[in-house]
Amino acid sequence: MLVDEQVTMFLYIISHHLKNRVTKHHFNRSGETVSRSFYNVLNIFIRLQDVLFKKAVPITTNSIVPKWK
Protein backbone atom coordinates (compact mmCIF):
# COMPACT_ATOMS: atom_id res chain seq x y z
CA MET A 1 0.00 0.00 0.00
CA LEU A 2 1.29 3.46 -0.84
CA VAL A 3 2.16 5.96 1.88
CA ASP A 4 -0.40 8.51 0.72
CA GLU A 5 -3.19 5.94 1.03
CA GLN A 6 -2.02 5.03 4.53
CA VAL A 7 -2.00 8.68 5.59
CA THR A 8 -5.41 9.23 3.99
CA MET A 9 -6.78 6.24 5.87
CA PHE A 10 -5.29 7.51 9.14
CA LEU A 11 -6.75 11.00 8.70
CA TYR A 12 -10.12 9.53 7.69
CA ILE A 13 -10.26 7.46 10.89
CA ILE A 14 -9.12 10.32 13.12
CA SER A 15 -11.33 13.01 11.60
CA HIS A 16 -14.55 10.98 11.49
CA HIS A 17 -13.94 8.88 14.62
CA LEU A 18 -14.61 5.66 12.72
CA LYS A 19 -14.11 2.03 13.55
CA ASN A 20 -11.88 -0.38 11.69
CA ARG A 21 -14.89 -2.17 10.17
CA VAL A 22 -16.25 0.98 8.51
CA THR A 23 -12.84 2.00 7.20
CA LYS A 24 -12.09 -1.39 5.66
CA HIS A 25 -15.30 -1.22 3.62
CA HIS A 26 -14.66 2.38 2.55
CA PHE A 27 -11.09 1.68 1.37
CA ASN A 28 -11.80 -1.87 0.23
CA ARG A 29 -8.99 -3.34 2.36
CA SER A 30 -8.84 -6.04 5.01
CA GLY A 31 -9.20 -5.15 8.68
CA GLU A 32 -5.63 -6.23 9.35
CA THR A 33 -4.31 -3.94 6.61
CA VAL A 34 -6.30 -0.99 7.96
CA SER A 35 -5.07 -1.63 11.50
CA ARG A 36 -1.43 -2.08 10.45
CA SER A 37 -1.51 1.08 8.31
CA PHE A 38 -3.13 3.11 11.09
CA TYR A 39 -0.48 2.12 13.64
CA ASN A 40 2.36 2.67 11.15
CA VAL A 41 1.26 6.26 10.57
CA LEU A 42 0.52 6.77 14.27
CA ASN A 43 4.04 5.67 15.18
CA ILE A 44 5.50 8.10 12.63
CA PHE A 45 3.47 10.95 14.15
CA ILE A 46 4.66 10.00 17.63
CA ARG A 47 8.29 9.94 16.49
CA LEU A 48 7.95 13.32 14.75
CA GLN A 49 5.95 15.05 17.47
CA ASP A 50 8.85 17.36 18.37
CA VAL A 51 9.06 18.52 14.77
CA LEU A 52 5.33 18.68 14.00
CA PHE A 53 3.91 20.17 17.19
CA LYS A 54 4.88 23.41 18.84
CA LYS A 55 5.77 23.26 22.51
CA ALA A 56 3.46 25.22 24.80
CA VAL A 57 5.07 28.13 26.59
CA PRO A 58 3.70 28.62 30.11
CA ILE A 59 2.27 32.01 30.99
CA THR A 60 3.99 33.56 33.96
CA THR A 61 2.07 35.23 36.78
CA ASN A 62 3.77 38.58 36.11
CA SER A 63 2.77 38.71 32.44
CA ILE A 64 2.14 42.22 31.14
CA VAL A 65 -0.23 41.15 28.35
CA PRO A 66 -3.79 42.16 29.39
CA LYS A 67 -5.24 39.11 27.69
CA TRP A 68 -3.62 36.80 30.26
CA LYS A 69 -4.28 38.76 33.44
XYZ file of C-alpha atoms in Angstrom:
69
model
C 0.000 0.000 0.000
C 1.294 3.461 -0.837
C 2.159 5.955 1.876
C -0.399 8.506 0.717
C -3.193 5.937 1.027
C -2.025 5.032 4.530
C -1.998 8.677 5.592
C -5.412 9.226 3.995
C -6.784 6.239 5.869
C -5.293 7.514 9.138
C -6.750 10.998 8.697
C -10.116 9.531 7.691
C -10.264 7.460 10.892
C -9.125 10.324 13.118
C -11.332 13.010 11.597
C -14.555 10.983 11.490
C -13.939 8.877 14.621
C -14.614 5.659 12.717
C -14.112 2.031 13.549
C -11.885 -0.383 11.687
C -14.885 -2.171 10.166
C -16.253 0.977 8.511
C -12.845 1.996 7.197
C -12.088 -1.387 5.659
C -15.303 -1.216 3.623
C -14.665 2.377 2.549
C -11.094 1.683 1.365
C -11.802 -1.875 0.233
C -8.989 -3.344 2.361
C -8.844 -6.044 5.012
C -9.195 -5.151 8.676
C -5.626 -6.229 9.348
C -4.305 -3.941 6.611
C -6.297 -0.991 7.958
C -5.075 -1.628 11.498
C -1.432 -2.076 10.452
C -1.513 1.076 8.307
C -3.127 3.106 11.091
C -0.485 2.116 13.643
C 2.355 2.666 11.155
C 1.262 6.257 10.567
C 0.517 6.774 14.267
C 4.045 5.670 15.182
C 5.498 8.098 12.634
C 3.468 10.954 14.146
C 4.660 10.000 17.630
C 8.287 9.941 16.492
C 7.946 13.316 14.749
C 5.948 15.052 17.465
C 8.846 17.358 18.374
C 9.057 18.524 14.766
C 5.327 18.685 13.997
C 3.913 20.170 17.189
C 4.876 23.412 18.840
C 5.768 23.258 22.515
C 3.461 25.224 24.798
C 5.070 28.133 26.590
C 3.695 28.620 30.115
C 2.270 32.007 30.992
C 3.991 33.560 33.961
C 2.074 35.226 36.785
C 3.765 38.577 36.113
C 2.774 38.711 32.441
C 2.139 42.217 31.140
C -0.231 41.153 28.353
C -3.794 42.164 29.385
C -5.239 39.110 27.690
C -3.621 36.799 30.257
C -4.277 38.763 33.439
